[in-house]
Short mmCIF file of C-alpha atoms and ligand atoms in Angstrom, two decimals:
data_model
loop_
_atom_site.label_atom_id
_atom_site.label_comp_id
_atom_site.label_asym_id
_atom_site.label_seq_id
_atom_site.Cartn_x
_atom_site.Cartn_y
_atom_site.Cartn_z
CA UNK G 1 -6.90 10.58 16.83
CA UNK G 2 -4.92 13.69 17.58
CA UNK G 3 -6.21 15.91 20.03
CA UNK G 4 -8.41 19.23 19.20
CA UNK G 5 -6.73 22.18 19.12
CA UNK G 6 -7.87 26.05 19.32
CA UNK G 7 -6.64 28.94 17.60
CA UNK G 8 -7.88 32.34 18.75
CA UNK G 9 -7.89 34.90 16.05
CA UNK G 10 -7.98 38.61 16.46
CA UNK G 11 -9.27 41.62 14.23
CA UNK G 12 -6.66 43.44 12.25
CA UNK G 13 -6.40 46.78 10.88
CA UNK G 14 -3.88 45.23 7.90
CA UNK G 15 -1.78 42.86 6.65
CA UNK G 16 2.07 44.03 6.14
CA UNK G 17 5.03 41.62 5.41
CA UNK G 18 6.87 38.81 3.09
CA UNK G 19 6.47 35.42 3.01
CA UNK G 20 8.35 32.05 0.87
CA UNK G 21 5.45 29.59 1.36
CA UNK G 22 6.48 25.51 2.15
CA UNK G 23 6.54 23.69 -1.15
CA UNK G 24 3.34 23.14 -3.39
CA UNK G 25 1.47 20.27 -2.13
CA UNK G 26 -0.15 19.12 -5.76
CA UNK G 27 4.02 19.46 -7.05
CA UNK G 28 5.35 17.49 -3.91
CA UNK G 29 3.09 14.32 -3.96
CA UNK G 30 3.99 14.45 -7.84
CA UNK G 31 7.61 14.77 -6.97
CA UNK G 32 7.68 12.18 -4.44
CA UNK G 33 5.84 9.71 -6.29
CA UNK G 34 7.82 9.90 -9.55
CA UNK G 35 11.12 9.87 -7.99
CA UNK G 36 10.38 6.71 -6.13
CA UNK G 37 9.85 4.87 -9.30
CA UNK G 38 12.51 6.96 -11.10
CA UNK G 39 15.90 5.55 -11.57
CA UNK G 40 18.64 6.86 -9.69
CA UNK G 41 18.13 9.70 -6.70
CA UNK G 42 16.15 12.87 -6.54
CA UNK G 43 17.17 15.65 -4.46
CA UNK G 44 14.04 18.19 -3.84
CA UNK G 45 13.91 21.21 -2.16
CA UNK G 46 11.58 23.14 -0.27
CA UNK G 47 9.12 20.06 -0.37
CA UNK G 48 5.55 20.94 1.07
CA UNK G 49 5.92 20.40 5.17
CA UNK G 50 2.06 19.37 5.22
CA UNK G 51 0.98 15.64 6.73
CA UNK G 52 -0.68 15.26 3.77
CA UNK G 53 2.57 15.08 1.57
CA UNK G 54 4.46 13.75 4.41
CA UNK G 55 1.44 10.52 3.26
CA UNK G 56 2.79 10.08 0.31
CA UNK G 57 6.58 9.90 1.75
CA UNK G 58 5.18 6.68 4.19
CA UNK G 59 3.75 5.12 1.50
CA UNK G 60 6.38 5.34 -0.90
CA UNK G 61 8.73 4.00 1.81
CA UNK G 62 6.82 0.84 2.84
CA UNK G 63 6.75 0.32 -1.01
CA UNK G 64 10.57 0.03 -0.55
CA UNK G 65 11.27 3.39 -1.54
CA UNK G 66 14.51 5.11 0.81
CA UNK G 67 14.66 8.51 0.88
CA UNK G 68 15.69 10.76 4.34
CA UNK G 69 15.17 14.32 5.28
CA UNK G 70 18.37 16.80 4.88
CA UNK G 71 17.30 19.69 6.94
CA UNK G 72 16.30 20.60 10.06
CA UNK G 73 13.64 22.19 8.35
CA UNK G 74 12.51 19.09 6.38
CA UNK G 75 11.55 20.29 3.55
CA UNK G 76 14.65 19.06 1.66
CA UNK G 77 14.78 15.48 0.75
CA UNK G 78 17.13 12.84 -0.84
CA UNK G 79 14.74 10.31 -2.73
CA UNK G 80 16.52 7.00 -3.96
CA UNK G 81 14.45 5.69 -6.86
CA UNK G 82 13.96 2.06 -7.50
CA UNK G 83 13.56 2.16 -11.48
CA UNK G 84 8.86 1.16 -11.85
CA UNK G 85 9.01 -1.84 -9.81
CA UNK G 86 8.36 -1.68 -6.36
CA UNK G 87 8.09 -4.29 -3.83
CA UNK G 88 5.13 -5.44 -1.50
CA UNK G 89 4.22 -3.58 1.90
CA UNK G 90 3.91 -4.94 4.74
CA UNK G 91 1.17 -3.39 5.96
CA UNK G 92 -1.42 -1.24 4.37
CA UNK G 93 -0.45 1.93 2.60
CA UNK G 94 -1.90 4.90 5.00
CA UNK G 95 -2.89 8.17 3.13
CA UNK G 96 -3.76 9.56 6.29
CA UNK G 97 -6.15 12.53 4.98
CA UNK G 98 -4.86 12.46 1.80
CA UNK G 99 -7.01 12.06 -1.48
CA UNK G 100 -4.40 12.86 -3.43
CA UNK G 101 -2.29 10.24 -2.09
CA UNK G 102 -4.87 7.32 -2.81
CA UNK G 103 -5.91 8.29 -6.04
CA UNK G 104 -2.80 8.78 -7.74
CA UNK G 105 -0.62 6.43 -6.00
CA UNK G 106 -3.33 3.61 -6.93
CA UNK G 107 -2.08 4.69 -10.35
CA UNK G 108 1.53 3.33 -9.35
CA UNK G 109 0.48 0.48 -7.34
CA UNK G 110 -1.96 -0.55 -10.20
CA UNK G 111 0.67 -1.48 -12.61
CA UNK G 112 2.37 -3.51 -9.62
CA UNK G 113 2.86 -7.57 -10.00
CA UNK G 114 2.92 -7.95 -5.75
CA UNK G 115 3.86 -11.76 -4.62
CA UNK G 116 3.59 -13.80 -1.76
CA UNK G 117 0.64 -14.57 0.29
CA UNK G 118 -1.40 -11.84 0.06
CA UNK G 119 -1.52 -10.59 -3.69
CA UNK G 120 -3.08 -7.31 -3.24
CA UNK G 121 -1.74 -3.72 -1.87
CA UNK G 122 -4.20 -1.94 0.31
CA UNK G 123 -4.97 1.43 1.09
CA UNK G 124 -6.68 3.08 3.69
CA UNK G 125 -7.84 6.77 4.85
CA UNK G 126 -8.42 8.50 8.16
CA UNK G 127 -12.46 9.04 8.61
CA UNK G 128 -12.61 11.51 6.16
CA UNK G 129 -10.92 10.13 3.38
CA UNK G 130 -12.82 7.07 3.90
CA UNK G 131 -15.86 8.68 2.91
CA UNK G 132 -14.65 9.92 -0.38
CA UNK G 133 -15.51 8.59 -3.83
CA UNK G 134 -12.61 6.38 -5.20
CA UNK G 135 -15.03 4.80 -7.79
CA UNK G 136 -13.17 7.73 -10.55
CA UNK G 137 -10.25 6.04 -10.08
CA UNK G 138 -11.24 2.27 -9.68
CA UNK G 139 -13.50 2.29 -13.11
CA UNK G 140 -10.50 3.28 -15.24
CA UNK G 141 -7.66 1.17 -13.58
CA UNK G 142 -9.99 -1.70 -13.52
CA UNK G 143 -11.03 -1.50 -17.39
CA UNK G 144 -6.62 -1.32 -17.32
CA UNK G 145 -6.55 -4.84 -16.09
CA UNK G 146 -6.00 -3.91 -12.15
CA UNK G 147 -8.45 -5.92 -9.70
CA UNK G 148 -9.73 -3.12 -7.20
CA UNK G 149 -12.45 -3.98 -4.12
CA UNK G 150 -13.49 -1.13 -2.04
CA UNK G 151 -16.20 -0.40 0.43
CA UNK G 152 -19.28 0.52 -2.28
CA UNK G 153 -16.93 2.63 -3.86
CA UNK G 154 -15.17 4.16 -1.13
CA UNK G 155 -11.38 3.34 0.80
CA UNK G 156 -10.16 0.87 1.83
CA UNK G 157 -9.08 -0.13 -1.18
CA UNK G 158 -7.56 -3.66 -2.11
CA UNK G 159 -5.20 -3.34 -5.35
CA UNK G 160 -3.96 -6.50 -7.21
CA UNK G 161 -1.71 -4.89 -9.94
CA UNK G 162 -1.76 -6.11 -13.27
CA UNK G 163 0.46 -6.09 -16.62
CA UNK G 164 -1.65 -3.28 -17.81
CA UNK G 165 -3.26 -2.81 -20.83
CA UNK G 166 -3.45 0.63 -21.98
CA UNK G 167 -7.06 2.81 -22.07
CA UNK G 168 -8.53 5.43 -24.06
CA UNK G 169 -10.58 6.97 -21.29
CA UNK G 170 -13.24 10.19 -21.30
CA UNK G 171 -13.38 11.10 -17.60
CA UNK G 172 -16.84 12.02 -16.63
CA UNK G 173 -15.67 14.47 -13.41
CA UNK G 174 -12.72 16.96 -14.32
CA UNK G 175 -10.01 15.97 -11.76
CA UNK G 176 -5.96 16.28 -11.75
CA UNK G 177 -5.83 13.81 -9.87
CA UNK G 178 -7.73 11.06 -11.86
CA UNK G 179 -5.51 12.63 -14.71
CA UNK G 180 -2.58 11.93 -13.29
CA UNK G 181 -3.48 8.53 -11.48
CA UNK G 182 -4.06 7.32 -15.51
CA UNK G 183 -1.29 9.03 -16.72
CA UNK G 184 1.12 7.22 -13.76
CA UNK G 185 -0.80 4.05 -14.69
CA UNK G 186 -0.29 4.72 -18.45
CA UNK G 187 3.71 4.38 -17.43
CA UNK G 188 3.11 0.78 -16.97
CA UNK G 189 0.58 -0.06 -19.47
CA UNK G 190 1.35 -1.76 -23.25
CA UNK G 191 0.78 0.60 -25.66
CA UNK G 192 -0.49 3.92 -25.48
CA UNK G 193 -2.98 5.48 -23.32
CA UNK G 194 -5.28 8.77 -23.81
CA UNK G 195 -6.67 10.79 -21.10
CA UNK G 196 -9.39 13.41 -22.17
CA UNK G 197 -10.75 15.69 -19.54
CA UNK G 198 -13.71 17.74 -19.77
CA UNK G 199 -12.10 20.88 -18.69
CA UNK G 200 -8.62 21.59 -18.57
CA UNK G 201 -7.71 21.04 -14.73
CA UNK G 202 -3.96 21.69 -13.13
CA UNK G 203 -1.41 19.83 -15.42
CA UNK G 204 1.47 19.05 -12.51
CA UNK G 205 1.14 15.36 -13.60
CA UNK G 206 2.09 16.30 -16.92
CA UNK G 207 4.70 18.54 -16.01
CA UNK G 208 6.49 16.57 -13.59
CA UNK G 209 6.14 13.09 -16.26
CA UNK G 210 8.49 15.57 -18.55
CA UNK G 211 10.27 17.00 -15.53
CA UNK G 212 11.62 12.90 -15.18
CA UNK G 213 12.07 12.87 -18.81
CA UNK G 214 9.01 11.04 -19.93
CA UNK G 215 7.36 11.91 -23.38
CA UNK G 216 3.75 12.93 -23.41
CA UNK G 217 1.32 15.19 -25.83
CA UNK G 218 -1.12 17.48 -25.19
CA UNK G 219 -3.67 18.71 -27.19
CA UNK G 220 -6.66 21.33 -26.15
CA UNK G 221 -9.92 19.59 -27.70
CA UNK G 222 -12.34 22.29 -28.52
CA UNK G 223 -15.11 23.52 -26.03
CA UNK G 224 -12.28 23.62 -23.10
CA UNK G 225 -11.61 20.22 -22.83
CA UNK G 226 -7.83 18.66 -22.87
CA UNK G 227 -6.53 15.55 -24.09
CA UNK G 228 -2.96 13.77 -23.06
CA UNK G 229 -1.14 10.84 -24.48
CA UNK G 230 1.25 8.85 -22.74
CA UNK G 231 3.23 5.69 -23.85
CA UNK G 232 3.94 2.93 -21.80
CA UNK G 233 7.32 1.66 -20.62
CA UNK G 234 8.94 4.69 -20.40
CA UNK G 235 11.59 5.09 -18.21
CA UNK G 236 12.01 8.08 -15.50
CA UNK G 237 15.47 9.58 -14.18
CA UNK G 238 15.93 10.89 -10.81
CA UNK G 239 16.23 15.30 -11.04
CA UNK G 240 17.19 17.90 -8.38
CA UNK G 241 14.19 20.51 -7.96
CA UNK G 242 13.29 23.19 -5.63
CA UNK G 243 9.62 23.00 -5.38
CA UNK G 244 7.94 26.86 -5.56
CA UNK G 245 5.63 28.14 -2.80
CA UNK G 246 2.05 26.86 -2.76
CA UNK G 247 -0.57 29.04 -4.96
CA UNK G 248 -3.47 27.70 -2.57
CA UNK G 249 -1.59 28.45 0.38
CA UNK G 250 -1.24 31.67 -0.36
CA UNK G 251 -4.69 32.16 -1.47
CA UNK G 252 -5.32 32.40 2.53
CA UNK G 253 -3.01 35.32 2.82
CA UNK G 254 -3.89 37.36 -0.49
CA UNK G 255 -7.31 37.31 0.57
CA UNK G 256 -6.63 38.44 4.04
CA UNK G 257 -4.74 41.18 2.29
CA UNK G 258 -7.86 42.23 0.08
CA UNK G 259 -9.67 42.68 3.02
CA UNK G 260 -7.64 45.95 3.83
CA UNK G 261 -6.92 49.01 1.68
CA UNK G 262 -3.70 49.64 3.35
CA UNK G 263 -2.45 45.99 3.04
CA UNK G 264 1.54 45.36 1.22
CA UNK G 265 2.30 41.80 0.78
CA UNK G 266 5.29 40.15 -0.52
CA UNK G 267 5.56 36.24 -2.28
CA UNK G 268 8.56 35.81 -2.94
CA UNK G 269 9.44 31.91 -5.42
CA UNK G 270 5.33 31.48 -5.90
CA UNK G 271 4.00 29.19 -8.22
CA UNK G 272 2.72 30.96 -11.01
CA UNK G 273 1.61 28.05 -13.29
CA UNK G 274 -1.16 29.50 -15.35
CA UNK G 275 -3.26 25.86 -14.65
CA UNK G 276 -3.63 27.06 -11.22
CA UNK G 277 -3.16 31.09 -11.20
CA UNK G 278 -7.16 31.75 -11.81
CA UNK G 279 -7.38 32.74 -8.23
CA UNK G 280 -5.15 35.62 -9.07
CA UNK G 281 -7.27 37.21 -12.28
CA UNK G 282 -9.80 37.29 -10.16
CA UNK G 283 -8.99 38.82 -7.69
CA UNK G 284 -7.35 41.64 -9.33
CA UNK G 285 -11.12 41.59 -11.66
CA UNK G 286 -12.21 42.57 -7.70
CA UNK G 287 -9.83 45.32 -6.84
CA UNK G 288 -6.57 43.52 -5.94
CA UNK G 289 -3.36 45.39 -6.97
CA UNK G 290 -1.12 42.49 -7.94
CA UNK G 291 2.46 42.60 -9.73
CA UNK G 292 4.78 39.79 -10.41
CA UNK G 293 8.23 39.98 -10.94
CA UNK G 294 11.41 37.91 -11.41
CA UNK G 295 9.08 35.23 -12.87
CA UNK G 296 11.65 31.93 -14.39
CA UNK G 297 10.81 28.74 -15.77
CA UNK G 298 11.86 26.12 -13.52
CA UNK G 299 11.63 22.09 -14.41
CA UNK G 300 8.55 23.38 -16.26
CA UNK G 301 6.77 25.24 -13.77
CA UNK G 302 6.89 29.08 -14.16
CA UNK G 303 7.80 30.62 -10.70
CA UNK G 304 7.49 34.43 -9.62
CA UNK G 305 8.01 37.22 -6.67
CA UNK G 306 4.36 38.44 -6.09
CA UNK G 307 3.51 42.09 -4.45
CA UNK G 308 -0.38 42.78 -3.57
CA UNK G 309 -1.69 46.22 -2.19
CA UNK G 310 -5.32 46.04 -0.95
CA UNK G 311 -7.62 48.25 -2.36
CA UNK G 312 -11.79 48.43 -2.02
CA UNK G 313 -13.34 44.75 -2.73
CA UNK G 314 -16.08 44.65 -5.82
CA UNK G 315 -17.54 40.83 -6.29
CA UNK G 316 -16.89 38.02 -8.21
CA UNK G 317 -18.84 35.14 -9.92
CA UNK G 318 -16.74 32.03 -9.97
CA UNK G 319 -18.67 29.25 -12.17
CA UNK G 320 -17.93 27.09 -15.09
CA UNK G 321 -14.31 26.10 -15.59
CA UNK G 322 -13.50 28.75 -13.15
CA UNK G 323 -15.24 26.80 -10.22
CA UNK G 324 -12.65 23.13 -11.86
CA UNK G 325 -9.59 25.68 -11.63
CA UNK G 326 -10.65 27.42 -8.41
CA UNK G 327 -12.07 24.53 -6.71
CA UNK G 328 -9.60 24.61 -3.27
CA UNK G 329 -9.49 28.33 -3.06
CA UNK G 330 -13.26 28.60 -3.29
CA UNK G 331 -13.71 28.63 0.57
CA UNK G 332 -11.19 31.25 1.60
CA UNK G 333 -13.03 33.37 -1.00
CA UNK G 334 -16.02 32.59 -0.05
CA UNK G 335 -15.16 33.59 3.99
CA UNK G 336 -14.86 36.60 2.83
CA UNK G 337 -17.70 37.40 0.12
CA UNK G 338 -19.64 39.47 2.83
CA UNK G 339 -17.06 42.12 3.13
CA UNK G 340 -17.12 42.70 -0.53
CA UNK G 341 -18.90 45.50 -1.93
CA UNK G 342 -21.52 43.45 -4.18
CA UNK G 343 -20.71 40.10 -2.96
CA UNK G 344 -19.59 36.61 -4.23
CA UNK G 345 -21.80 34.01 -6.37
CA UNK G 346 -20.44 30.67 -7.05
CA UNK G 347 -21.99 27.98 -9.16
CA UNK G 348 -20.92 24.08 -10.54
CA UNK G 349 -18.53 23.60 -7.78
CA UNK G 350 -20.48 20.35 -6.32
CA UNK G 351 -17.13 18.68 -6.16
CA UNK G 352 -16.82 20.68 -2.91
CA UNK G 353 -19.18 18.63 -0.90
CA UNK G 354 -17.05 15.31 -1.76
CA UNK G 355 -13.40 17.52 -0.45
CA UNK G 356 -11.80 16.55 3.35
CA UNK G 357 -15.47 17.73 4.19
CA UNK G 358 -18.72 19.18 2.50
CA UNK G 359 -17.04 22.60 2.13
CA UNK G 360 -20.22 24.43 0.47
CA UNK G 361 -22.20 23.19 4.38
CA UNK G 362 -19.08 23.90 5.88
CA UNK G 363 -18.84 27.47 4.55
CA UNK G 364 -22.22 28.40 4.80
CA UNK G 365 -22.58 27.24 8.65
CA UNK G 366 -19.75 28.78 9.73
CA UNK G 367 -20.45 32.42 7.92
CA UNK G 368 -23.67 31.97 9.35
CA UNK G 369 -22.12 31.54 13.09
CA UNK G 370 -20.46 35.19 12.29
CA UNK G 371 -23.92 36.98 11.62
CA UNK G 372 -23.36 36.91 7.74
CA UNK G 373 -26.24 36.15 5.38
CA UNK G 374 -25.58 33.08 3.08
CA UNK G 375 -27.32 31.29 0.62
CA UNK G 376 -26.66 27.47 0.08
CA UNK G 377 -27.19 25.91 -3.22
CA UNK G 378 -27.11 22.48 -4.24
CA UNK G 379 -23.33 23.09 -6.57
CA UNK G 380 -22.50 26.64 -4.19
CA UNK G 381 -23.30 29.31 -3.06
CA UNK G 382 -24.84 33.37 -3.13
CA UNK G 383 -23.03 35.79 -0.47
CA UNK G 384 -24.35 39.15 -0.43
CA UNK G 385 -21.73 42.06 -0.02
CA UNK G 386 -21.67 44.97 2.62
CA UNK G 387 -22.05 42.41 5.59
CA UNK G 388 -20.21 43.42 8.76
CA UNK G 389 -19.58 40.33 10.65
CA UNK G 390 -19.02 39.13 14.44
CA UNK G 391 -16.32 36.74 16.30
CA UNK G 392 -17.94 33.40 16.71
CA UNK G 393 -16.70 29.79 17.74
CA UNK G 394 -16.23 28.03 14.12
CA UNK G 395 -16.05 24.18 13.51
CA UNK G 396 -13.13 23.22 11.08
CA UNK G 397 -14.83 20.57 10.67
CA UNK G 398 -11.14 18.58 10.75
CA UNK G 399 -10.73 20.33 7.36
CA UNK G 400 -7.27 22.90 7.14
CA UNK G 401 -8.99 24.71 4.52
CA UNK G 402 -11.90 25.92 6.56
CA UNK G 403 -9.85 26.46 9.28
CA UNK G 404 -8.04 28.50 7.27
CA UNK G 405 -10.12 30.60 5.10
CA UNK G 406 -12.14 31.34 8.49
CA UNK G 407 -9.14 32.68 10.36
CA UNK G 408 -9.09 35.38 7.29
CA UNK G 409 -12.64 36.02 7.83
CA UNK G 410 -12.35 36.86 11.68
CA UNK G 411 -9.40 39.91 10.49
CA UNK G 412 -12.47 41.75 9.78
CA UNK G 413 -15.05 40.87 12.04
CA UNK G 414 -16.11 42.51 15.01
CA UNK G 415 -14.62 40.70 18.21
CA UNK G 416 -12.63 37.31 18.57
CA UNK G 417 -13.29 34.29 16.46
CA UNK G 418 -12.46 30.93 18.24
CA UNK G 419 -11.36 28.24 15.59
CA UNK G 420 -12.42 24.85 16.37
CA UNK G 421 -9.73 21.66 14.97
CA UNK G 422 -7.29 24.64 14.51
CA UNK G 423 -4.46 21.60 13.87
CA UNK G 424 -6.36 20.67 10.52
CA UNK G 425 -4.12 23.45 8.85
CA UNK G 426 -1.17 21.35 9.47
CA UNK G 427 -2.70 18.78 6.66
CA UNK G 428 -1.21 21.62 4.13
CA UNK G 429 0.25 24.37 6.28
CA UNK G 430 1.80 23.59 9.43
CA UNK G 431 3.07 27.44 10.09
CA UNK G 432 0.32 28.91 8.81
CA UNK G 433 -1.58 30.27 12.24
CA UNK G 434 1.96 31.87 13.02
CA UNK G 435 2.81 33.26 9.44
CA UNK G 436 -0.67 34.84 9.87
CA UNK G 437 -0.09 36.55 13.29
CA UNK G 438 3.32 37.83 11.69
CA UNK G 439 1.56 39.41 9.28
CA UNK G 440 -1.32 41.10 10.56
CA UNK G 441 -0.91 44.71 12.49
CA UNK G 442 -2.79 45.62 14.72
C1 LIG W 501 -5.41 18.20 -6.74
C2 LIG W 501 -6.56 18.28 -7.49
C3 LIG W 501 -7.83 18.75 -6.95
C4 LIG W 501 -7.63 19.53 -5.66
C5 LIG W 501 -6.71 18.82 -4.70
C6 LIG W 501 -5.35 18.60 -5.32
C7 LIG W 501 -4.19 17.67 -7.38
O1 LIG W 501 -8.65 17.65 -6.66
O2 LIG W 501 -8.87 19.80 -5.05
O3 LIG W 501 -6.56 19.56 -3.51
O4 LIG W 501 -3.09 17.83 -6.82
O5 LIG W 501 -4.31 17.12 -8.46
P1 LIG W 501 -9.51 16.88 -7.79
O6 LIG W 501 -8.57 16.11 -8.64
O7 LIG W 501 -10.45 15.98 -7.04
O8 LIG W 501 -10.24 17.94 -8.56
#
């Protein structure tokens, strides 16, 4: 276990500057997945510089995938694709803390005939991936053909890939990643497989299948759900991509801009895919003065150059489909409902509790440590407005996102806030405590 780590986080009066954020983290693990089982090699730029993604490299090398870091930066990478077929690790495939990297790389190593002595791949999680539900992924593969043991439904998990048979699945939760775990799966199934989702969630998986040259459709399905089809067999080619910034990294600094009238922020190459751009509708529905400019198509996802100027916070409710599309910048806008002027409801966003931790406990404790008045429900939360709130000592819980969206908070509260497991942000953003001091003036 890597040692605690504190961050100490002062008030500010504003936040002033530009920032290029590190490399989408939902685009990278895509990226890096697909390229390893793409023929020929991938060159990607600006991949995310979070452990989480750097998961999903390990694991696609000890499934005999080369690639090596170009920069001193490391954030571009030369990926060497070995065509679907991968060979066996030799010891189990580590995802670290990422869920990302278990459920959708099962999806790979599903539709993988492993020989030798031991005929099955596993996976395993730090602790708090090994408390998260894996059953969403292990139901479908397993109806595929794939033979999947777990602990009662959680990691480790023991894979022993299959010729796969392809599946006409309904998934019950609304997840990219199950999505794109089937659709990867669906690659090495016979025939052809269909993937409807109950709401439409982020669609990297889709765009990065076509972004390898893969064939898929899409249909919407009315009442808001989504349905994809994907034949199997297909084979991928290797691309050269620059990976925009990450929409849910910047979420932290957008909302530490709304928190001050005076605030001019710069984004410059942001993702702007619309699957994941909720977060900026509403907060411009609160008061948020956001243009984008120089937006461009790239490999299928639309990029942009955002500018924000703070203005006077209203509220927000975030529920329904919102809550699916919103679901990781929930928190940081969450930390900081109590400066709003009316405050911030959210609702159907119990996928929160099952995230790196129970984020809805996680919020609410943590507000609570900084004098604000929060109420938990069962699927969210009720924050009322007008709060002013005091430094405390806050528990990340080993989460980056609550570290995160509570080192916004403590910009407007009253004294110095004290984050607990500060190093959890490196799971996404491993700069982002010092992109956040270069912003803020004091
Ligand atoms: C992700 C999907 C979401 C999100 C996660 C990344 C993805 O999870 O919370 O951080 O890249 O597909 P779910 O698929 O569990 O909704």
């Amino acid at each position: 276990m890597k040692p605690e780590s504190e961050a100490i986080v002062r008030p500010a009066r504003n936040i002033r500057g530009s920032v290029t954020l590190p490399g989408d983290k939902s685009i990278s693990h895509r990226y890096a997945m697909l390229a390893g089982i793409a023929e020929g090699p991938s060159r990607i730029e600006n991949y995310s510089t979070g452990a989480d993604c750097a998961s999903t490299l390990g694991c696609m090398r000890a499934l005999g995938v080369a690639w090596e870091r170009k920069d001193s930066a490391a954030s571009v990478i030369v990926v060497q694709g070995r065509g679907l077929s991968l060979s066996a690790p030799e010891t189990p495939l580590d995802c670290g803390n990422s869920g990302s990297t278990m459920r959708m790389l099962s999806g790979i190593v599903a539709g993988q005939k492993v020989t030798g002595d031991q005929t099955f791949v596993e996976m395993i999680g730090d602790e708090s991936l090994s408390r998260r539900p894996m059953e969403r992924v292990i139901k479908p593969l397993s109806a595929m053909g794939a033979k999947i043991s777990s602990h009662h439904g959680k990691p480790p998990l023991r894979i022993t890939g299959a010729h796969l048979k392809s599946i006409d699945y309904k998934m019950p939760v609304a997840s990219a990643q199950v999505k794109s775990c089937l659709l990867f799966a669906g690659l090495f199934a016979e025939g052809e497989t269909r993937i409807e989702e109950p709401l439409r969630t982020r669609d990297h998986g889709e765009v990065a299948l076509r972004a390898f040259g893969a064939q898929l459709q899409r249909k919407a399905i009315p009442g808001g759900g989504n349905e994809v089809r994907i034949r199997g067999g297909q084979r991928l080619l290797g691309i050269e991509a620059r990976i925009p910034g990450d929409l849910s990294s910047a979420a932290f600094f957008l909302c530490a801009a709304a928190l001050f009238p005076g605030s001019q922020l710069t984004l410059s190459h942001l993702l702007m895919n619309p699957t994941r751009a909720r977060l900026l509708d509403i907060l411009v529905q609160m008061g948020l003065r956001i243009s984008v400019t120089q937006l461009e198509e790239i490999h299928g996802e639309m990029v942009g150059s955002l500018q924000a100027e703070g203005v006077r916070l209203t509220s927000a409710t975030i529920a329904g489909a919102d809550s699916a599309a919103l679901i990781d910048e929930i928190p940081v806008l969450a930390a900081i409902a109590p400066y709003t002027e009316q405050g911030i409801e959210v609702r159907d966003a119990k996928e929160l509790r099952v995230k790196e931790s129970d984020r809805i406990a996680a919020v609410a404790s943590n507000l609570r440590r900084m004098g604000a008045q929060v109420e938990e429900l069962e699927d969210g939360l009720r924050i009322p407005g007008g709060q002013t709130l005091h430094g405390a000592e806050i528990d990340s819980c080993s989460d980056h996102r609550i570290a995160m969206a509570f080192a916004v908070a403590a910009l407007r509260a009253k004294g110095e806030t004290l984050i607990r497991g500060a190093e959890s942000a490196a799971i996404s953003y491993p700069a982002f405590f010092a992109t956040l001091e270069a912003l803020a003036e004091r």
